[in-house]
Coordinates of C-alpha atoms (C1' of nucleotides) in Angstrom, one line a residue:
Chain A
X1 CA -11.3 -14.8 3.5
X2 CA -11.9 -16.7 6.8
X3 CA -13.9 -13.9 8.3
X4 CA -16.5 -14.1 5.6
X5 CA -16.7 -17.9 6.1
X6 CA -17.5 -17.3 9.7
X7 CA -20.2 -14.8 8.7
X8 CA -21.6 -17.5 6.3
X9 CA -21.6 -20.0 9.2
X10 CA -23.6 -17.6 11.3
X11 CA -26.1 -17.0 8.5
X12 CA -26.5 -20.8 8.0
X13 CA -26.9 -21.3 11.7
X14 CA -29.7 -18.7 11.8
X15 CA -31.5 -20.2 8.9
X16 CA -31.1 -23.7 10.4
X17 CA -32.3 -22.6 13.8
X18 CA -35.4 -21.0 12.3
X19 CA -36.1 -24.0 10.1
X20 CA -35.9 -26.2 13.2
X21 CA -38.2 -24.0 15.1
X22 CA -35.6 -23.0 17.7
X23 CA -35.9 -19.4 16.6
X24 CA -39.0 -17.6 15.2
X25 CA -39.0 -16.4 11.6
X26 CA -38.0 -12.8 11.0
X27 CA -35.8 -10.9 8.7
X28 CA -32.4 -10.7 10.3
X29 CA -30.1 -7.7 9.9
X30 CA -26.8 -8.0 8.0
X31 CA -24.5 -10.4 9.9
X32 CA -21.0 -9.3 10.8
X33 CA -18.1 -10.9 12.6
X34 CA -15.4 -9.1 14.6
X35 CA -12.3 -9.9 16.4
X36 CA -12.8 -10.0 20.2
X37 CA -10.4 -7.8 22.1
X38 CA -9.4 -10.6 24.4
X39 CA -8.0 -13.9 23.1
X40 CA -10.1 -16.0 25.5
X41 CA -13.2 -14.8 23.6
X42 CA -12.0 -16.6 20.5
X43 CA -10.8 -15.5 17.1
X44 CA -14.2 -14.2 15.8
X45 CA -17.3 -13.1 17.5
X46 CA -20.8 -12.5 16.3
X47 CA -23.2 -10.1 18.1
X48 CA -26.4 -11.1 16.1
X49 CA -28.0 -12.6 19.1
X50 CA -27.8 -9.3 20.9
X51 CA -29.1 -7.5 17.9
X52 CA -32.1 -9.7 17.2
X53 CA -33.2 -10.5 20.7
X54 CA -36.0 -8.0 20.3
X55 CA -37.2 -9.4 17.1
X56 CA -37.0 -13.0 18.4
X57 CA -38.7 -11.9 21.7
X58 CA -36.2 -14.1 23.5
X59 CA -33.3 -13.5 25.8
X60 CA -30.1 -12.8 24.0
X61 CA -28.3 -15.8 25.7
X62 CA -31.1 -18.1 24.5
X63 CA -30.8 -16.8 21.0
X64 CA -27.1 -17.3 21.1
X65 CA -27.4 -20.8 22.3
X66 CA -29.9 -21.6 19.6
X67 CA -27.5 -20.3 17.0
X68 CA -24.5 -22.1 18.5
X69 CA -26.4 -25.4 18.4
X70 CA -27.0 -25.0 14.6
X71 CA -23.6 -23.8 13.4
X72 CA -22.5 -26.3 10.7
X73 CA -19.1 -28.0 11.1
X74 CA -16.2 -26.3 9.4
X75 CA -12.6 -27.5 9.1
X76 CA -11.3 -24.0 10.2
X77 CA -13.4 -23.9 13.3
X78 CA -12.5 -25.9 16.4
X79 CA -15.3 -24.8 18.7
X80 CA -18.1 -22.4 19.1
X81 CA -19.1 -21.0 22.4
X82 CA -21.7 -18.7 23.9
X83 CA -20.6 -15.9 26.2
X84 CA -22.6 -13.3 28.3
X85 CA -24.4 -11.1 27.4
X86 CA -25.0 -13.1 24.2
X87 CA -22.0 -13.3 22.0
X88 CA -21.3 -16.4 19.8
X89 CA -17.6 -16.9 19.8
X90 CA -15.6 -18.9 17.2
X91 CA -12.2 -20.5 17.8
X92 CA -10.0 -21.3 14.9
X93 CA -8.6 -24.8 14.7
X94 CA -4.8 -24.5 15.2
X95 CA -4.1 -27.1 12.6
X96 CA -6.2 -25.3 10.1
X97 CA -4.5 -22.0 10.9
X98 CA -1.1 -23.7 10.5
X99 CA -2.1 -25.2 7.1
X100 CA -2.6 -21.6 5.8
X101 CA 1.1 -21.1 6.0
X102 CA 1.4 -23.5 3.1
X103 CA -1.4 -21.7 1.2
X104 CA 0.1 -18.3 1.8
X105 CA 3.7 -19.3 1.1
X106 CA 2.7 -20.8 -2.3
X107 CA 0.5 -17.9 -3.2
X108 CA 3.3 -15.5 -2.5
X109 CA 2.6 -12.0 -3.8
X110 CA -0.7 -13.3 -5.2
X111 CA -2.0 -13.3 -1.6
X112 CA -4.5 -12.1 -0.7
X113 CA -6.9 -12.9 -3.5
X114 CA -9.5 -10.2 -3.0
X115 CA -12.0 -9.0 -5.6
X116 CA -14.0 -6.0 -4.6
X117 CA -13.6 -4.2 -7.8
X118 CA -14.8 -6.9 -10.1
X119 CA -12.8 -5.4 -12.9
X120 CA -14.5 -2.1 -12.7
X121 CA -12.3 0.9 -13.7
X122 CA -11.3 3.6 -11.3
X123 CA -9.3 6.6 -11.9
X124 CA -7.2 8.0 -9.1
X125 CA -6.1 11.6 -9.5
X126 CA -3.6 12.9 -7.0
X127 CA -0.9 15.5 -6.3
X128 CA -1.8 17.6 -9.4
X129 CA 0.2 20.4 -7.9
X130 CA 0.5 23.6 -9.9
X131 CA 3.5 23.4 -12.2
X132 CA 4.4 26.9 -11.2
X133 CA 6.5 25.6 -8.4
X134 CA 8.3 22.4 -7.2
X135 CA 6.5 19.6 -5.4
X136 CA 6.5 20.4 -1.7
X137 CA 6.1 18.4 1.4
X138 CA 2.3 18.7 1.6
X139 CA 2.1 17.3 -1.9
X140 CA 4.1 14.4 -0.7
X141 CA 1.4 13.3 1.6
X142 CA -1.0 13.2 -1.3
X143 CA 1.5 11.3 -3.3
X144 CA 1.9 8.6 -0.7
X145 CA -1.8 8.3 -0.1
X146 CA -2.6 8.3 -3.8
X147 CA -0.1 5.8 -5.0
X148 CA -0.7 3.5 -2.1
X149 CA -4.4 3.6 -2.8
X150 CA -3.7 2.8 -6.4
X151 CA -1.7 -0.3 -5.4
X152 CA -4.4 -1.3 -2.9
X153 CA -7.3 -1.0 -5.3
X154 CA -5.4 -2.8 -8.0
X155 CA -4.8 -5.6 -5.5
X156 CA -8.6 -5.6 -4.8
X157 CA -9.6 -6.2 -8.4
X158 CA -10.0 -2.7 -9.8
X159 CA -8.6 -1.6 -13.1
X160 CA -6.7 1.5 -11.8
X161 CA -5.6 4.5 -13.8
X162 CA -3.4 7.0 -12.1
X163 CA -3.5 10.5 -13.3
X164 CA -1.8 13.9 -12.8
X165 CA -3.8 16.9 -13.8
X166 CA -1.5 19.7 -15.1
X167 CA -2.8 23.1 -14.4
X168 CA -1.2 24.6 -17.4
X169 CA -3.8 27.2 -18.1
X170 CA -5.1 30.2 -16.1
X171 CA -3.8 33.3 -14.5
X172 CA -1.1 31.7 -12.4
X173 CA 0.5 30.4 -15.5
X174 CA 0.6 33.9 -16.9
X175 CA 2.3 35.2 -13.8
X176 CA 4.7 32.4 -14.0
X177 CA 5.5 33.2 -17.6
X178 CA 6.1 36.9 -16.8
X179 CA 8.3 36.0 -13.8
X180 CA 10.3 33.6 -15.9
X181 CA 10.8 36.1 -18.7
X182 CA 12.1 38.6 -16.2
X183 CA 14.6 36.1 -15.0
X184 CA 15.5 35.2 -18.6
X185 CA 16.1 38.9 -19.4
X186 CA 18.3 39.2 -16.2
X187 CA 20.4 36.3 -17.3
X188 CA 21.0 38.2 -20.5
X189 CA 22.2 41.2 -18.6
X190 CA 19.1 43.3 -18.7
X191 CA 17.5 45.2 -16.0
X192 CA 14.1 43.5 -15.4
X193 CA 11.9 43.3 -12.4
X194 CA 10.1 40.2 -11.2
X195 CA 6.4 41.3 -11.4
X196 CA 4.4 42.0 -8.3
X197 CA 2.8 38.8 -7.1
X198 CA 5.4 36.9 -9.2
X199 CA 7.3 33.9 -8.1
X200 CA 10.4 34.9 -6.1
X201 CA 12.0 31.4 -5.7
X202 CA 15.5 30.5 -6.8
X203 CA 14.1 27.7 -8.9
X204 CA 12.7 30.3 -11.3
X205 CA 16.3 31.5 -12.1
X206 CA 17.3 27.8 -12.6
X207 CA 14.5 27.3 -15.1
X208 CA 15.4 30.5 -16.9
X209 CA 19.0 29.3 -17.0
X210 CA 17.9 26.0 -18.6
X211 CA 16.0 27.9 -21.2
X212 CA 19.0 30.0 -21.9
X213 CA 21.2 26.9 -22.1
X214 CA 18.9 25.3 -24.6
X215 CA 17.8 28.3 -26.7
X216 CA 20.3 31.0 -26.0
X217 CA 18.8 34.5 -26.6
X218 CA 16.4 33.1 -29.2
X219 CA 13.3 34.0 -27.1
X220 CA 14.6 37.5 -26.2
X221 CA 12.4 40.3 -27.5
X222 CA 13.2 43.9 -27.9
X223 CA 13.7 45.7 -24.5
X224 CA 10.4 46.7 -23.0
X225 CA 8.5 44.2 -25.0
X226 CA 6.6 41.3 -23.4
X227 CA 7.6 37.8 -24.0
X228 CA 5.9 35.6 -26.6
X229 CA 2.8 34.2 -24.9
X230 CA 4.2 30.7 -25.5
X231 CA 7.4 31.5 -23.6
X232 CA 5.9 30.5 -20.2
X233 CA 5.0 27.1 -21.6
X234 CA 8.7 26.3 -22.1
X235 CA 9.1 26.9 -18.4
X236 CA 6.0 24.8 -17.5
X237 CA 7.4 21.9 -19.5
X238 CA 10.7 22.1 -17.6
X239 CA 8.8 22.3 -14.3
X240 CA 6.8 19.2 -15.2
X241 CA 10.0 17.3 -16.0
X242 CA 11.2 18.2 -12.5
X243 CA 7.9 17.2 -10.9
X244 CA 8.0 13.9 -12.7
X245 CA 11.5 13.2 -11.4
X246 CA 10.7 14.3 -7.9
X247 CA 7.6 12.0 -7.7
X248 CA 9.5 9.1 -9.2
X249 CA 11.9 9.5 -6.2
X250 CA 9.0 8.5 -3.9
X251 CA 7.9 5.7 -6.2
X252 CA 5.1 7.5 -7.9
X253 CA 4.5 6.7 -11.6
X254 CA 1.4 8.0 -13.5
X255 CA -0.4 6.4 -16.4
X256 CA -1.5 9.8 -17.7
X257 CA -0.5 13.4 -17.4
X258 CA -3.6 15.3 -18.3
X259 CA -3.3 18.9 -19.6
X260 CA -5.9 21.4 -18.4
X261 CA -5.2 23.4 -21.6
X262 CA -6.3 20.5 -23.7
X263 CA -9.8 20.8 -22.2
X264 CA -10.1 24.2 -24.0
X265 CA -9.7 22.9 -27.5
X266 CA -12.4 24.0 -29.9
X267 CA -15.4 21.7 -29.5
X268 CA -13.6 20.0 -26.6
X269 CA -14.9 19.2 -23.1
X270 CA -15.1 22.8 -22.0
X271 CA -17.2 23.8 -25.0
X272 CA -19.4 20.7 -24.6
X273 CA -20.0 21.3 -20.9
X274 CA -20.8 25.0 -21.3
X275 CA -23.3 24.0 -24.1
X276 CA -24.9 21.4 -21.8
X277 CA -25.3 23.8 -18.9
X278 CA -26.7 26.5 -21.2
X279 CA -29.2 24.1 -22.8
X280 CA -30.4 23.1 -19.4
X281 CA -30.9 26.7 -18.5
X282 CA -28.4 26.5 -15.7
X283 CA -26.3 29.4 -16.9
X284 CA -27.0 33.1 -16.3
X285 CA -25.2 36.3 -17.2
X286 CA -24.7 38.7 -14.2
X287 CA -22.4 41.6 -13.6
X288 CA -20.6 40.8 -16.8
X289 CA -19.7 37.3 -15.7
X290 CA -21.2 33.9 -16.5
X291 CA -22.7 32.1 -13.6
X292 CA -23.7 28.5 -12.9
X293 CA -27.0 28.5 -11.0
X294 CA -25.8 25.8 -8.7
X295 CA -27.9 27.1 -5.8
X296 CA -30.8 25.4 -7.7
X297 CA -29.0 22.1 -7.1
X298 CA -28.7 22.7 -3.4
X299 CA -25.4 24.6 -3.3
X300 CA -25.1 27.4 -0.9
X301 CA -24.5 29.8 -3.7
X302 CA -24.1 30.3 -7.5
X303 CA -20.6 30.1 -8.9
X304 CA -18.8 32.0 -11.6
X305 CA -17.9 29.9 -14.7
X306 CA -16.5 32.7 -16.9
X307 CA -15.1 35.9 -15.4
X308 CA -16.0 39.3 -16.7
X309 CA -12.6 39.4 -18.4
X310 CA -13.6 36.4 -20.5
X311 CA -11.3 33.9 -18.7
X312 CA -12.9 30.6 -17.4
X313 CA -12.6 29.9 -13.7
X314 CA -10.9 26.8 -12.6
X315 CA -14.3 25.6 -11.4
X316 CA -15.5 25.7 -15.0
X317 CA -12.5 23.8 -16.3
X318 CA -12.9 21.3 -13.4
X319 CA -16.5 20.5 -14.5
X320 CA -15.2 20.0 -18.0
X321 CA -12.4 17.8 -16.6
X322 CA -14.8 15.6 -14.7
X323 CA -17.1 15.4 -17.7
X324 CA -14.2 14.1 -19.6
X325 CA -13.5 11.5 -16.8
X326 CA -17.0 10.2 -16.5
X327 CA -18.7 10.7 -19.8
X328 CA -15.9 10.7 -22.4
X329 CA -13.5 8.2 -20.8
X330 CA -16.2 6.3 -18.9
X331 CA -14.5 5.6 -15.6
X332 CA -16.8 3.6 -13.4
X333 CA -15.4 5.4 -10.4
X334 CA -13.2 8.4 -9.8
X335 CA -11.2 9.2 -6.7
X336 CA -9.8 12.7 -6.4
X337 CA -7.2 13.3 -3.7
X338 CA -7.0 16.9 -2.6
X339 CA -5.6 18.9 0.3
X340 CA -8.2 19.9 2.8
X341 CA -7.9 23.5 1.7
X342 CA -10.0 22.5 -1.3
X343 CA -12.8 21.3 1.0
X344 CA -15.2 24.0 -0.1
X345 CA -14.8 22.8 -3.7
X346 CA -16.1 19.3 -3.2
X347 CA -19.8 19.8 -3.2
X348 CA -19.5 22.3 -6.1
X349 CA -17.7 19.8 -8.3
X350 CA -20.2 17.1 -7.4
X351 CA -23.0 19.5 -8.4
X352 CA -21.2 20.1 -11.7
X353 CA -20.8 16.3 -12.2
X354 CA -24.5 15.8 -11.6
X355 CA -25.5 18.6 -13.9
X356 CA -23.4 17.2 -16.8
X357 CA -25.1 13.8 -16.6
X358 CA -22.7 11.7 -14.4
X359 CA -23.4 10.1 -11.1
X360 CA -21.9 12.2 -8.2
X361 CA -21.9 9.0 -6.1
X362 CA -19.2 7.6 -8.4
X363 CA -16.9 10.4 -7.4
X364 CA -15.0 10.2 -4.1
X365 CA -13.0 13.1 -3.0
X366 CA -10.5 12.1 -0.4
X367 CA -9.3 15.2 1.5
X368 CA -6.1 15.0 3.5
X369 CA -5.4 17.6 6.2
X370 CA -2.4 19.8 5.6
X371 CA 1.0 19.1 6.7
X372 CA 2.8 21.5 9.0
X373 CA 6.5 21.4 8.4
X374 CA 8.8 22.0 11.3
X375 CA 12.4 22.2 12.1
X376 CA 12.3 21.6 15.8
X377 CA 10.0 24.3 17.2
X378 CA 10.2 26.5 14.1
X379 CA 7.3 26.2 11.7
X380 CA 8.7 26.3 8.1
X381 CA 6.3 28.0 5.7
X382 CA 5.5 25.9 2.7
X383 CA 4.2 28.7 0.5
X384 CA 5.6 28.7 -3.0
X385 CA 5.8 32.4 -2.7
X386 CA 7.9 32.4 0.4
X387 CA 11.7 32.6 0.2
X388 CA 12.6 29.2 1.6
X389 CA 10.8 26.3 -0.1
X390 CA 11.2 22.8 1.4
X391 CA 10.6 20.5 -1.4
X392 CA 9.6 16.9 -1.4
X393 CA 13.0 16.1 -2.8
X394 CA 14.7 17.8 0.1
X395 CA 12.7 15.6 2.5
X396 CA 13.5 12.4 0.6
X397 CA 17.2 13.3 0.5
X398 CA 17.1 13.8 4.3
X399 CA 15.1 10.9 5.5
X400 CA 14.9 8.5 2.6
X401 CA 12.1 7.3 0.3
X402 CA 10.9 4.4 2.5
X403 CA 10.7 6.4 5.7
X404 CA 9.0 9.4 3.9
X405 CA 6.3 7.2 2.5
X406 CA 5.8 5.3 5.8
X407 CA 5.6 8.5 7.8
X408 CA 3.0 10.0 5.5
X409 CA 0.9 6.8 5.7
X410 CA 1.1 6.5 9.4
X411 CA -1.8 8.8 10.2
X412 CA -5.3 8.9 8.8
X413 CA -6.0 11.5 6.1
X414 CA -8.4 13.5 8.4
X415 CA -5.6 14.0 10.9
X416 CA -3.5 17.0 10.7
X417 CA 0.2 16.1 10.7
X418 CA 3.4 17.7 11.9
X419 CA 6.4 16.7 9.9
X420 CA 9.4 17.6 12.0
X421 CA 12.5 17.4 9.8
X422 CA 14.9 17.5 12.7
X423 CA 13.1 14.7 14.4
X424 CA 12.8 12.6 11.2
X425 CA 16.5 13.0 10.6
X426 CA 17.6 12.4 14.2
X427 CA 15.4 9.4 14.7
X428 CA 15.7 7.9 11.3
X429 CA 17.2 4.8 12.9
X430 CA 14.2 4.4 15.2
X431 CA 11.6 5.0 12.5
X432 CA 9.0 2.3 12.6
X433 CA 9.7 1.5 9.0
X434 CA 13.0 0.0 10.0
X435 CA 11.2 -2.3 12.5
X436 CA 9.1 -3.7 9.8
X437 CA 11.9 -3.9 7.2
X438 CA 14.2 -5.5 9.8
X439 CA 11.7 -8.3 10.3
X440 CA 11.9 -9.0 6.5
X441 CA 15.6 -8.9 6.4
X442 CA 15.9 -11.1 9.5
X443 CA 13.7 -13.8 7.9
X444 CA 15.8 -13.6 4.7
X445 CA 18.9 -14.1 6.8
X446 CA 17.5 -17.1 8.6
X447 CA 16.3 -18.8 5.5
X448 CA 19.7 -18.3 3.9
X449 CA 21.5 -19.7 6.9
X450 CA 19.1 -22.7 6.9
X451 CA 19.8 -23.3 3.3
X452 CA 23.5 -23.2 3.8
X453 CA 23.1 -25.9 6.5
X454 CA 21.0 -28.0 4.2
X455 CA 17.5 -27.2 5.6
X456 CA 14.6 -26.3 3.4
X457 CA 10.8 -26.2 3.9
X458 CA 10.2 -29.0 1.4
X459 CA 7.7 -31.4 2.7
X460 CA 7.0 -29.4 5.8
X461 CA 4.3 -30.6 8.1
X462 CA 2.6 -27.5 9.3
X463 CA 0.6 -29.4 11.9
X464 CA 3.7 -29.0 14.1
X465 CA 3.1 -25.2 14.4
X466 CA 1.3 -25.4 17.7
X467 CA 3.4 -23.0 19.8
X468 CA 1.4 -20.0 21.0
X469 CA 3.8 -17.6 19.3
X470 CA 3.4 -19.5 16.0
X471 CA -0.4 -19.4 16.3
X472 CA -0.4 -15.7 17.0
X473 CA 1.8 -15.1 14.0
X474 CA -0.4 -17.3 11.7
X475 CA -3.5 -15.3 12.8
X476 CA -1.7 -12.0 11.8
X477 CA -1.0 -13.5 8.4
X478 CA -4.7 -14.3 8.0
X479 CA -5.6 -10.7 8.7
X480 CA -4.2 -9.1 5.6
X481 CA -7.3 -9.7 3.4
X482 CA -9.4 -7.9 6.0
X483 CA -6.9 -5.0 6.3
X484 CA -6.8 -4.7 2.5
X485 CA -10.6 -4.7 2.3
X486 CA -10.8 -2.0 4.9
X487 CA -8.3 0.2 3.2
X488 CA -10.3 -0.1 0.0
X489 CA -13.7 0.4 1.4
X490 CA -12.6 3.4 3.6
X491 CA -10.1 4.7 1.1
X492 CA -7.8 4.6 4.0
X493 CA -4.3 3.3 3.2
X494 CA -3.0 4.1 6.7
X495 CA -4.4 0.8 8.0
X496 CA -1.4 -0.9 6.2
X497 CA 1.2 0.8 8.3
X498 CA -0.4 -0.3 11.5
X499 CA -0.9 -3.8 10.2
X500 CA 2.7 -4.0 9.1
X501 CA 3.9 -3.1 12.6
X502 CA 1.6 -5.6 14.2
X503 CA 2.8 -8.3 11.8
X504 CA 6.5 -7.5 12.4
X505 CA 5.8 -7.5 16.1
X506 CA 4.3 -10.9 16.0
X507 CA 7.2 -12.2 14.0
X508 CA 9.9 -10.7 16.3
X509 CA 8.1 -12.2 19.3
X510 CA 7.9 -15.6 17.6
X511 CA 11.6 -15.3 16.7
X512 CA 12.8 -14.9 20.3
X513 CA 10.6 -17.7 21.5
X514 CA 10.9 -20.3 18.8
X515 CA 14.3 -21.3 17.4
X516 CA 13.9 -22.1 13.7
X517 CA 17.0 -24.0 12.8
X518 CA 17.5 -27.0 15.0
X519 CA 19.6 -29.8 13.6
X520 CA 18.1 -32.4 16.0
X521 CA 14.6 -31.5 15.0
X522 CA 14.5 -31.5 11.2
X523 CA 10.7 -31.8 10.9
X524 CA 10.0 -28.8 13.2
X525 CA 12.8 -26.9 11.3
X526 CA 11.0 -27.5 8.0
X527 CA 7.6 -26.4 9.3
X528 CA 9.0 -23.2 10.9
X529 CA 10.9 -22.4 7.7
X530 CA 7.5 -22.7 5.9
X531 CA 6.0 -20.3 8.4
X532 CA 9.0 -17.9 7.7
X533 CA 8.3 -18.1 4.0
X534 CA 4.7 -17.2 4.5
X535 CA 5.6 -14.4 6.9
X536 CA 8.2 -13.0 4.5
X537 CA 5.7 -13.1 1.6
X538 CA 3.1 -11.2 3.6
X539 CA 5.6 -8.6 4.9
X540 CA 6.9 -8.1 1.3
X541 CA 3.4 -7.8 0.0
X542 CA 2.4 -5.3 2.7
X543 CA 5.5 -3.2 2.1
X544 CA 5.0 -3.4 -1.6
X545 CA 1.5 -2.1 -1.4
X546 CA 2.9 0.9 0.4
X547 CA 5.6 1.4 -2.1
X548 CA 8.3 0.6 0.4
X549 CA 11.2 -1.7 -0.3
X550 CA 11.5 -5.1 1.5
X551 CA 15.2 -5.5 1.9
X552 CA 17.0 -8.9 2.1
X553 CA 19.6 -7.3 4.3
X554 CA 20.1 -4.0 6.1
Chain B
rG1 C1' -21.3 34.1 11.6
rC2 C1' -22.0 29.5 8.4
rG3 C1' -19.8 24.7 6.6
rC4 C1' -16.2 20.6 6.9
rU5 C1' -12.8 18.4 10.2
rC6 C1' -10.0 17.1 14.6
rG7 C1' -9.8 16.7 20.3
rU8 C1' -7.9 9.2 23.2
rA9 C1' -1.3 7.8 27.9
rG10 C1' 3.9 12.9 29.0
rC11 C1' 4.6 13.1 23.1
rU12 C1' 3.0 11.1 18.0
rC13 C1' -1.2 8.5 16.7
rA14 C1' -4.6 3.7 16.0
rG15 C1' -9.5 2.1 17.3
rG16 C1' -15.4 5.1 14.7
rG17 C1' -21.9 0.6 18.3
rG18 C1' -19.6 -4.6 21.7
rA19 C1' -16.8 -7.9 26.5
rU20 C1' -11.2 -5.3 31.1
rA21 C1' -9.6 1.2 25.4
rG22 C1' -4.4 -0.1 22.2
rA23 C1' 0.6 0.8 19.6
rG24 C1' 5.2 3.5 18.9
rC25 C1' 8.4 7.0 21.2
rG26 C1' 9.9 8.6 26.1
rC27 C1' 10.3 6.6 31.4
rU28 C1' 11.5 2.0 35.2
rG29 C1' 13.4 -2.9 35.6
rC30 C1' 14.9 -7.4 33.2
rC31 C1' 16.7 -10.9 28.8
rC32 C1' 22.8 -11.7 24.3
rU33 C1' 27.7 -19.3 26.8
rG34 C1' 21.7 -20.7 20.2
rC35 C1' 19.3 -17.9 13.4
rG36 C1' 20.7 -10.5 12.7
rG37 C1' 19.8 -6.8 20.1
rA38 C1' 17.5 -2.0 14.2
rG39 C1' 15.2 -7.5 18.8
rG40 C1' 12.2 -9.6 23.2
rC41 C1' 9.7 -9.6 28.2
rA42 C1' 7.5 -6.9 32.3
rG43 C1' 5.9 -2.3 34.7
rA44 C1' 4.2 2.8 35.6
rG45 C1' 1.2 6.1 32.9
rG46 C1' -6.2 7.3 30.7
rC47 C1' -13.1 10.4 34.2
rC48 C1' -11.4 8.8 25.4
rG49 C1' -12.3 17.8 25.7
rG50 C1' -17.3 18.9 28.7
rA51 C1' -22.7 18.2 29.5
rG52 C1' -27.1 15.9 28.1
rG53 C1' -29.6 12.0 25.0
rU54 C1' -30.4 7.2 22.0
rU55 C1' -29.2 1.8 23.0
rC56 C1' -29.2 -4.5 26.2
rG57 C1' -24.3 -1.9 25.4
rA58 C1' -21.3 4.7 23.7
rA59 C1' -14.3 6.5 23.0
rU60 C1' -17.6 5.3 18.7
rC61 C1' -24.3 7.6 17.0
rC62 C1' -27.5 12.4 18.0
rU63 C1' -27.9 17.6 20.3
rC64 C1' -25.5 21.6 22.7
rC65 C1' -21.0 23.8 24.7
rC66 C1' -15.5 24.5 24.8
rG67 C1' -10.9 24.4 22.2
rG68 C1' -7.5 23.7 17.5
rG69 C1' -7.1 23.3 11.9
rC70 C1' -9.3 24.4 7.1
rG71 C1' -12.9 26.6 3.9
rC72 C1' -16.9 30.3 2.8
rA73 C1' -13.2 35.0 -4.3
rC74 C1' -15.0 37.1 -11.1
rC75 C1' -7.3 32.6 -7.0
rA76 C1' -6.2 27.7 -7.8

RNA sequence: GCGCUCGUAGCUCAGGGGAUAGAGCGCUGCCCUGCGGAGGCAGAGGCCGGAGGUUCGAAUCCUCCCGGGCGCACCA
């Protein structure tokens, strides 16, 4: 990308200045280039002179001047200037910027070519909501972040595997099964009470009804008897079908649905991990339970692996799960995306990862702050145990998939978020996603109209794109690689929504200032059509990365 | 109490060592005799929670304080 070429120019200038004796020899810090806030300061700016003035024992302005004098010529750079207090500023050549419209338009959805992953594998695990209830709004945020991150890392040269971890073992599943059986009995006319701490939602009755539809009274036991232990699993399977469908509605598709229960197979990951920890002397029996002496690894306390009733904790199975990710399946990197209420779990899991022989640095846990759902001033409780459950499906049906995803991606993961359903509904026409999509549709419309009048971009001379609005738009197009890189390095997909709005804004501004189709100016028409093609490609690419449609018309 | 995180325009949020701090919504005023007005242009609106410190330079880094959120289970 062009920014890295500017960085290289600065590095070369530094070496050349030192070789020429204009600057003393010293080891320079890593060179960076940034975008000045004000256009008169150029397109890129380097602050090296300010940073090395001490090492060079020269005034920053003198250092900057020495660098400027040694910057090699480059077709993309029109001029290089020095500005107080010691910046070296780079100005893009308008003709070069314009020529990139050709490059971008012909690359299409292959733009930008960015390789940060180098083919390394990364697993992204997200949502992984308990299958004891439907996917709710908070999970939707994880879904939007996770699937967008998957798209973005794929675009950056990683081999991405997307996974959903199914919590189909443990105490909650048992309670789920007992609740379900009570509902099943009720549907067969029996008096049966939903257990205390059970799941009161209407959806449990629906699931029981589905089982009744499929199997009749086949799973009914004698009155007073408990259900077959496998009964709950029928319900879990039905829940998972629903979860899969709901997530598909927001454009989420997994490569793997991984069962927690499968970890427990004889000789499986769970047994292996317990043996490893035991062999390393990191396991101790205390108060009838089995503990991991994680405080020896710097944790604030030890943690229970096996409860006194013999059941493994989810922490123990999570260590086994990560052992399977890193050691068995050999992912180079793993990104777990969790709600911020799991924050206390992060360092524990990393300790477990380390203890079982993997590199905790290869694990990134991306926490997103919880979503508060509102209807106007009323806070709607999200708890699966509460009466009203606002599901992700409800939200999508109210505001649409594109707006839902865009909204979730609008704020950084560390920011708490209010999702006001009334507002989202009422303002759906003013949602920023439409601003971006409108730009795409508008371009499609102009290109179609041009074609109908016999204009195409064939043989366009991009050197004609000299208007200020055209140049501004071109610079936005050139920004996508940097945005993509930032999203990957920071695991922060929200940069895409902001970029998309900036790009759409630059287009709309261009559109009102520069008429594209002009019968008496066929050459200019061609070059502007080429610019439109490039813009449309970048808009479609950006929307595509976010899992949002790029409509031809609205 | 301890840990993580957040505090930026009236509201929702970007920016996370650089030059005069940005966007959207809302508010004021303009722009359709030419491609889609779901648009554009201009304006008002800020001691970047507070106080110290580091630095040539701090909204950004460090310390303390204030205020919100979330954790600190033999739940997940």
